[in-house]
Tab-separated table of C-alpha atoms in Angstrom:
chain	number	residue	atom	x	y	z
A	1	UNK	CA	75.383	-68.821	26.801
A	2	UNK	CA	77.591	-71.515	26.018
A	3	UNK	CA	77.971	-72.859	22.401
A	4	UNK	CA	79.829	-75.290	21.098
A	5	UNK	CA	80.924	-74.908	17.543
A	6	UNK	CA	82.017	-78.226	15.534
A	7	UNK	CA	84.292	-77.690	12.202
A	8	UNK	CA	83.865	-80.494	9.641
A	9	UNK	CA	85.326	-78.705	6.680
A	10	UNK	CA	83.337	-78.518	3.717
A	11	UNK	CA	82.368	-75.085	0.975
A	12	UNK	CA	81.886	-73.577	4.407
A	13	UNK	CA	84.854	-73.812	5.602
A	14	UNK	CA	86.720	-73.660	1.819
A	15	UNK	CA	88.934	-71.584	0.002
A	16	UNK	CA	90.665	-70.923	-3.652
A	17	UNK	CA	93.352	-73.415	-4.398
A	18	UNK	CA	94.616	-72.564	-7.443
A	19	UNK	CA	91.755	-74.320	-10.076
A	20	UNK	CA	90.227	-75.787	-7.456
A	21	UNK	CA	88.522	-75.009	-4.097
A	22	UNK	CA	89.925	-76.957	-1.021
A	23	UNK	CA	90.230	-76.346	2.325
A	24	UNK	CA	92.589	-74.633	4.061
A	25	UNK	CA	93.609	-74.295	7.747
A	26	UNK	CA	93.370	-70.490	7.873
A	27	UNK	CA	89.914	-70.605	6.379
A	28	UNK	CA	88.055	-73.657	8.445
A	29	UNK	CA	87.571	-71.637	11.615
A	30	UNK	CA	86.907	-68.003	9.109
A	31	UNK	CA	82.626	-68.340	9.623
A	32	UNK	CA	83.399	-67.907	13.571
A	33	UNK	CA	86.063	-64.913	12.936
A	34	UNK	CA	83.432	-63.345	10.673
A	35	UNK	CA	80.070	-63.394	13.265
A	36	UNK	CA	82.042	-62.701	15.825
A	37	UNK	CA	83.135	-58.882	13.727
A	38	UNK	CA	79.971	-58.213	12.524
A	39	UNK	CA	77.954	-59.277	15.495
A	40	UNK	CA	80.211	-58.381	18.767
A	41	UNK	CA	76.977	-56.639	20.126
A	42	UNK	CA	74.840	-60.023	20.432
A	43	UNK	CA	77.997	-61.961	21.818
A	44	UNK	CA	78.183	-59.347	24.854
A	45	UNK	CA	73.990	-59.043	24.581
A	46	UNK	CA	73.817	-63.009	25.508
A	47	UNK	CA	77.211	-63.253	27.054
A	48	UNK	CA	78.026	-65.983	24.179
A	49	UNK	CA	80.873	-68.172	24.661
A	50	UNK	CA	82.305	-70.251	22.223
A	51	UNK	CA	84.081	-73.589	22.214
A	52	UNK	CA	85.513	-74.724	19.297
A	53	UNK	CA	85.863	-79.106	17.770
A	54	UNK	CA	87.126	-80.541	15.364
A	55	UNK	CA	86.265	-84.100	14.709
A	56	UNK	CA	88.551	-84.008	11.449
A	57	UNK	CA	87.847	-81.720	8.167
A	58	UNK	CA	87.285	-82.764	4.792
A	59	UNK	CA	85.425	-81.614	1.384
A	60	UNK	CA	81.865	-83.617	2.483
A	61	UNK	CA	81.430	-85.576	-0.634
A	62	UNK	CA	84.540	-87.808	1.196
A	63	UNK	CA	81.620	-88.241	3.861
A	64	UNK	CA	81.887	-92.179	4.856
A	65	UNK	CA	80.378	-94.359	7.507
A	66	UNK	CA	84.100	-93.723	9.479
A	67	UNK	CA	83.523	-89.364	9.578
A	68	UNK	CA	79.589	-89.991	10.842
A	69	UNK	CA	80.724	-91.761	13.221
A	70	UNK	CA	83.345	-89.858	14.776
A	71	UNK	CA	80.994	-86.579	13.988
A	72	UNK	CA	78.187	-88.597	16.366
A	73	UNK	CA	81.011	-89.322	18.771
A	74	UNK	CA	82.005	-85.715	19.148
A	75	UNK	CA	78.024	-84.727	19.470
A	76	UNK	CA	77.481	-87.226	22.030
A	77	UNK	CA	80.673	-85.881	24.211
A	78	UNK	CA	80.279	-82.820	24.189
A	79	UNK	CA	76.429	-83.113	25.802
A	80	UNK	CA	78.544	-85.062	28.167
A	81	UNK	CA	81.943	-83.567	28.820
A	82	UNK	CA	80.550	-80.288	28.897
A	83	UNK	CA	83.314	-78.306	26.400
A	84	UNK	CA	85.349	-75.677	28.545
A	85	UNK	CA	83.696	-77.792	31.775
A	86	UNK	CA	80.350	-75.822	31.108
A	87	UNK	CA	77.098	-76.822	30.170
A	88	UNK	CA	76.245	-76.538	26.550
A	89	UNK	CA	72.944	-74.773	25.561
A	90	UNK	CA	73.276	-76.074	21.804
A	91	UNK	CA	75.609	-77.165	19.216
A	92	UNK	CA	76.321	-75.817	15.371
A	93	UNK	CA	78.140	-78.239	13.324
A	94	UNK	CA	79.830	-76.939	9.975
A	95	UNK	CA	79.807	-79.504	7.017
A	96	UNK	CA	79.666	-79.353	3.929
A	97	UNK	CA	76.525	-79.096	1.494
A	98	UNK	CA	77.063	-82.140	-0.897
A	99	UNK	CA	76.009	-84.911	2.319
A	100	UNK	CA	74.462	-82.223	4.498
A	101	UNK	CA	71.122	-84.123	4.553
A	102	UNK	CA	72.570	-87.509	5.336
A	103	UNK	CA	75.215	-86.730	8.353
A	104	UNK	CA	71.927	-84.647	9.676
A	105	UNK	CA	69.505	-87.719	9.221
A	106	UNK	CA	72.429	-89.774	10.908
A	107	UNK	CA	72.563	-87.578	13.750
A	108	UNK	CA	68.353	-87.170	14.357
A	109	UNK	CA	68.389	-90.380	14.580
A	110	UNK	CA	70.892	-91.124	16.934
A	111	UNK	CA	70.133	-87.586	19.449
A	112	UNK	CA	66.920	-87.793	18.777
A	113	UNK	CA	66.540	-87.967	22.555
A	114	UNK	CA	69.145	-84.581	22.828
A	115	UNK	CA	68.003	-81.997	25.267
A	116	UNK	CA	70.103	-79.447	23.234
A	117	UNK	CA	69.681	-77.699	19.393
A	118	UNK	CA	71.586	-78.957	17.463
A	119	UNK	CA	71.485	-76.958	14.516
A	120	UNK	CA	74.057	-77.878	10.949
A	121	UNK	CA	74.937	-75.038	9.005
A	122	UNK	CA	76.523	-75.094	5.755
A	123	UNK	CA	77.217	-72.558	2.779
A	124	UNK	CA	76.499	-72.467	-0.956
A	125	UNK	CA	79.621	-70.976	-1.933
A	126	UNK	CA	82.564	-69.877	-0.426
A	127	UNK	CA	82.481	-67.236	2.792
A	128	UNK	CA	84.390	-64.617	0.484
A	129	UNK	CA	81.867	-64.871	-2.435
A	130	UNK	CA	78.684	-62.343	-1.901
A	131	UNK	CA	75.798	-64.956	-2.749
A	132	UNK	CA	76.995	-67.025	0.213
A	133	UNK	CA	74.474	-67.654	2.598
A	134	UNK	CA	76.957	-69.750	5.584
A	135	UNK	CA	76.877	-66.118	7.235
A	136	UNK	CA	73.160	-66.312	7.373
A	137	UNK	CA	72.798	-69.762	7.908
A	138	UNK	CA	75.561	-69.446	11.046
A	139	UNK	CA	73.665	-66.563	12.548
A	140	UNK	CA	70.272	-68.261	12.380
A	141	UNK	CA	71.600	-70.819	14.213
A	142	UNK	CA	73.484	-69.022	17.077
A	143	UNK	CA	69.973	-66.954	17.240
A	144	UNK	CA	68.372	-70.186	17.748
A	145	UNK	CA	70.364	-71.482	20.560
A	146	UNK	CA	70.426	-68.090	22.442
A	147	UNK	CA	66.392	-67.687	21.801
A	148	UNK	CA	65.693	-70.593	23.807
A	149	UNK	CA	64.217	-72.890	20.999
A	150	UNK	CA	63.045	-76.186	20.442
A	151	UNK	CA	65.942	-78.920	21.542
A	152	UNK	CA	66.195	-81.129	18.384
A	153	UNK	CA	68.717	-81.519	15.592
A	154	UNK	CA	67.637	-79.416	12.346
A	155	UNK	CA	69.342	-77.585	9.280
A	156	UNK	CA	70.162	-74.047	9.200
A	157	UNK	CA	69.731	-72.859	6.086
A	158	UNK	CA	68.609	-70.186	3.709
A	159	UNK	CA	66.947	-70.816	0.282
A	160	UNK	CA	67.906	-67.897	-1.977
A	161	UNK	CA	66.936	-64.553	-1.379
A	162	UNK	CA	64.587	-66.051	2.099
A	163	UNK	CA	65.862	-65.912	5.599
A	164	UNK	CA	67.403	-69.470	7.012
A	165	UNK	CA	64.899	-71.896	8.427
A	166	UNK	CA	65.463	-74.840	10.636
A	167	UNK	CA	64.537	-77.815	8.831
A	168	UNK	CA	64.373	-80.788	11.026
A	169	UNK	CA	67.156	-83.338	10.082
A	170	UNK	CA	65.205	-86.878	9.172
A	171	UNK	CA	62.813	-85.013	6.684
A	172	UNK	CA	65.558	-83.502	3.963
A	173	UNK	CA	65.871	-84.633	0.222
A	174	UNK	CA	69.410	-84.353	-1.243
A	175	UNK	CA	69.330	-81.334	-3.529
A	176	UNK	CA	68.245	-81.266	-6.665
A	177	UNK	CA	70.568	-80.935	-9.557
A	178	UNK	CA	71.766	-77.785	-10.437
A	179	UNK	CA	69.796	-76.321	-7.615
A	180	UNK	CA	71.096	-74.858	-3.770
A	181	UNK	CA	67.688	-75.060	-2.001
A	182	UNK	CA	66.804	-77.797	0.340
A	183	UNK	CA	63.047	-79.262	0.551
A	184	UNK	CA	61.364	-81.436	3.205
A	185	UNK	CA	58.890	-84.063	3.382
A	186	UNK	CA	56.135	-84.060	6.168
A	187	UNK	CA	55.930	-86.966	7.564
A	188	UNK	CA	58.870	-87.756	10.196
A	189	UNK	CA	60.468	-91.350	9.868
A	190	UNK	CA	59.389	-94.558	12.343
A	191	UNK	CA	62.498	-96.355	13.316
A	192	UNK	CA	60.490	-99.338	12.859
A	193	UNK	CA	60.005	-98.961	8.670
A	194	UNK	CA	62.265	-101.758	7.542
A	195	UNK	CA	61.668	-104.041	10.497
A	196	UNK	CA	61.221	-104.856	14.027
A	197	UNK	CA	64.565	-105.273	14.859
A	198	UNK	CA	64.853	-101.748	14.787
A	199	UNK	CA	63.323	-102.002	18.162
A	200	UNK	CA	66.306	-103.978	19.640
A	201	UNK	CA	68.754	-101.280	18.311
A	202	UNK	CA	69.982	-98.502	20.741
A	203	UNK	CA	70.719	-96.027	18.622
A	204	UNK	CA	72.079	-93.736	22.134
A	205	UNK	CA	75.273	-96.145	21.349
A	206	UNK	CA	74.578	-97.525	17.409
A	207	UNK	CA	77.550	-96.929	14.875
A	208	UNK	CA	78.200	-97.297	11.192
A	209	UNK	CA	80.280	-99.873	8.929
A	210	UNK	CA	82.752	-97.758	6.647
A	211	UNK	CA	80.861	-98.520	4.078
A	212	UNK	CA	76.966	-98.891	3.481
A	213	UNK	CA	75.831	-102.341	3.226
A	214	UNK	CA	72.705	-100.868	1.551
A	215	UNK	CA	72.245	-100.501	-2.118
A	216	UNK	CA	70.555	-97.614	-2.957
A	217	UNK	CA	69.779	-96.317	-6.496
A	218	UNK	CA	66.398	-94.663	-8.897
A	219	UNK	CA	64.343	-95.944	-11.216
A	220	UNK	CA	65.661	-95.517	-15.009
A	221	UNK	CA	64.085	-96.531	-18.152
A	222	UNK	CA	65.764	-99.457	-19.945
A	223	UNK	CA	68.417	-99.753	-17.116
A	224	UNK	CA	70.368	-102.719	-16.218
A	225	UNK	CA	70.301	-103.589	-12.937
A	226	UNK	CA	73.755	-104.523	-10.604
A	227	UNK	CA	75.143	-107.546	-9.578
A	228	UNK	CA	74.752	-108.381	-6.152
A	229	UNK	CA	78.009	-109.093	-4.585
A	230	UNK	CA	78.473	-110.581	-1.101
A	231	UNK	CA	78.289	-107.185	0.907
A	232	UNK	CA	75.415	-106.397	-0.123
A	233	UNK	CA	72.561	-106.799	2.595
A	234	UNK	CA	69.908	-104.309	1.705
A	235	UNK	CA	68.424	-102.357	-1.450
A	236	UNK	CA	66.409	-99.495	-1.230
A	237	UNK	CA	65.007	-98.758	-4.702
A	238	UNK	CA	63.374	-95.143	-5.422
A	239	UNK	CA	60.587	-95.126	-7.550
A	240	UNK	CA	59.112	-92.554	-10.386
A	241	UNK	CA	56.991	-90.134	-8.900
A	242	UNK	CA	54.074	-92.166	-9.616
A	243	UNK	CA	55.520	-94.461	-6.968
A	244	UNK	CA	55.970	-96.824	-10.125
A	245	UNK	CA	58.957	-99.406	-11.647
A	246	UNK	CA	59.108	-101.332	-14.860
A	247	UNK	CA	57.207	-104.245	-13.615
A	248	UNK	CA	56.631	-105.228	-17.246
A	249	UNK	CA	60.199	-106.608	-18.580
A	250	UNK	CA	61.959	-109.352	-17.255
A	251	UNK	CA	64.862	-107.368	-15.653
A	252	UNK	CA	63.545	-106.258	-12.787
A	253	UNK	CA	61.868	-109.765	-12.534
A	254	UNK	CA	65.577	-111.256	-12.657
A	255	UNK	CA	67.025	-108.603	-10.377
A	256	UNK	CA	64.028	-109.410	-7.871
A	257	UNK	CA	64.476	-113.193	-7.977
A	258	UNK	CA	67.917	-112.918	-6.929
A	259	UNK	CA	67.859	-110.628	-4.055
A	260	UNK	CA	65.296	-112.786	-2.212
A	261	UNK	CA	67.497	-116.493	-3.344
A	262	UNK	CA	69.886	-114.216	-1.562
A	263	UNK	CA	67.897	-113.306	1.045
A	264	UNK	CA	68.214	-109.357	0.640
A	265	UNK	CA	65.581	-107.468	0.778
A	266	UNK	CA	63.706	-104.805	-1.385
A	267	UNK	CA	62.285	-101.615	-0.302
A	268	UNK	CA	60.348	-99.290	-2.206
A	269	UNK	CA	60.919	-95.376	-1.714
A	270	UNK	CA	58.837	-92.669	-3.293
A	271	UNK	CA	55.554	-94.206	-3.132
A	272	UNK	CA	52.169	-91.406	-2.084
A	273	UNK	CA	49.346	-92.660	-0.640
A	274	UNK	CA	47.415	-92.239	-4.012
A	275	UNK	CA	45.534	-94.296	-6.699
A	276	UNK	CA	47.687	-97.209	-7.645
A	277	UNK	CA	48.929	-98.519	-11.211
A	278	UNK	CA	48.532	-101.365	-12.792
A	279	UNK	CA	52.343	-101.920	-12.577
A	280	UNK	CA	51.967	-101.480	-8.742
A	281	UNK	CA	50.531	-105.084	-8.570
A	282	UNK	CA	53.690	-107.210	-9.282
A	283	UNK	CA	55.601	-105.341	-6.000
A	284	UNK	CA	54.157	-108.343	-3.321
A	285	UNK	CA	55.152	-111.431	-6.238
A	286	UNK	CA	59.027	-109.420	-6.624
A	287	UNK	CA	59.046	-109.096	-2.761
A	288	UNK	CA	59.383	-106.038	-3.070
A	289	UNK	CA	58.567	-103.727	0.649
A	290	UNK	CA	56.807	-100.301	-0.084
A	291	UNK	CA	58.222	-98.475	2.157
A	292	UNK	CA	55.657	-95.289	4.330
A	293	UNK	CA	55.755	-91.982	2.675
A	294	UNK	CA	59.581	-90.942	4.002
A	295	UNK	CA	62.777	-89.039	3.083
A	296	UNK	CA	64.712	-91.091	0.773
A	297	UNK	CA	67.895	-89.945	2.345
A	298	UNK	CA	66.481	-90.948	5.950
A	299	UNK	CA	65.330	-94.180	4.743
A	300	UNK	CA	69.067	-94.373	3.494
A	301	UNK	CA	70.314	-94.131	6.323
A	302	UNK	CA	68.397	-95.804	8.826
A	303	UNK	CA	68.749	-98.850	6.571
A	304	UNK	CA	72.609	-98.278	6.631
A	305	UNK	CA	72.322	-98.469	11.040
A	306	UNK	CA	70.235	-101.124	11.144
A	307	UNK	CA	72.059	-103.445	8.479
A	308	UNK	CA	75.569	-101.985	9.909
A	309	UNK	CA	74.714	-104.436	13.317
A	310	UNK	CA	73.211	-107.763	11.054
């Protein structure tokens, strides 16, 4: 069983620094040290060989277009280049918490053709600190691999005091505040939701600007709405859980106008197939796109691919 194992850095692979946590070069690689003590027996049970990458490690709220892109890089190589010139029968990749969701929508949408798990792990706190859960999150996801599962890229990861499940990667929300547990959607995202040039894309080969080209931000009472600067090509709006905005004041009106004088485009997020609003009617006059009943995070970034190539 051959498995490779990518470091990104992150709480998982963080220590004690003082005030501060950081990581640290003696604790990136500690998860592996640690399953590999407490579970020798499975490792000679499967005959489990590790490989071990490193596409570069950093706390994952640094997470930019650049890291995805060298973390899909390393994912699509090793299916290739076979790590220590064997086959792979999955992939864990270690990353942070913070941008868990959107490096795992960015990679189910690009291997969403893999013929390997690939499963992201991630920890709450730090290895060292008993209401961790990267230890169970780790060993979910090596159980996975050796079990024979479903090829696919999904989360590892354990809401407290429940065993880890594997969430599949385009159907995450970001975390609540103040809250470790990760929730799901049902419904999976179509590549074609902002357009049909989506269907011209190969994502096997797509990459990322540095930076998103997509606006993204909720709904607020009374809030102004941002300028609209040249880089700009996109704005994804989420709504109130009524799949509602303030379609009533002349703000969004404004804001609306000069996005499509600009020719970027508005999508709605949020929005349930349920009995609309009154407010609901102004979307079509603001040009505003209600987007299908998706993750918000997904919809992110699949609108960050697509307007990375226009």
């Amino acid at each position: 069983m051959n498995i490779a194992v990518m470091f990104t850095g992150g709480t998982i692979a963080s220590c004690q620094k003082g005030d501060y946590l950081g990581i640290n070069t003696d604790s990136a690689y500690q998860i592996l040290s640690i399953y590999k003590e407490k579970y020798a027996d499975v490792i000679v049970s499967y005959d489990i060989h590790f490989h071990t990458l490193s596409p570069y490690q950093i706390l994952s709220e640094n997470l930019n277009g650049d890291y995805i892109n060298q973390l899909v890089q390393c994912v699509r190589d090793a299916q290739t280049t076979h790590p220590g010139d064997m086959p792979l029968d999955g992939i864990i990749i270690t990353h942070g918490t913070d941008t868990l969701q959107y490096s795992a929508a960015a990679l189910g949408l690009t291997c969403k053709d893999t013929k390997l798990p690939i499963l992201l792990v991630s920890s709450n706190y730090t290895l060292d600190d008993s209401r961790a859960n990267g230890l169970a999150n780790f060993t979910a996801a090596v159980e996975y691999i050796c079990e024979k599962k479903e090829a696919g890229v999904f989360v590892s990861y354990a809401n407290q005091g429940r065993p880890a499940v594997m969430y599949p990667a385009t159907k995450l929300f970001a975390h609540l505040p103040y809250s470790d547990s990760l929730y799901t959607t049902d419904e999976l995202i179509d590549i074609n939701t902002f357009d049909d040039y989506a269907q011209d894309i190969d994502f096997a080969s797509i990459s990322l600007c540095e930076q998103s080209p997509v606006l993204f931000f909720h709904a607020m009472p009374g809030q102004i709405y941002p300028t609209l600067t040249h880089n700009i090509k996109a704005i994804i709006i989420e709504s109130y859980h009524s799949g509602t905005l303030c379609t009533a004041g002349s703000s969004l009106k404004s804001f609306c106008e000069n996005a499509f004088a600009k020719n970027i485009p508005i999508y709605l997020v949020g929005v349930e197939d349920r009995t609309a609003y009154e407010s609901t009617k102004a979307y079509e006059e603001l040009h505003i796109k209600v987007l299908p009943k998706v993750s918000p995070v997904t919809a992110y970034m699949l609108a960050w691919y697509l307007y990375s190539q226009k």
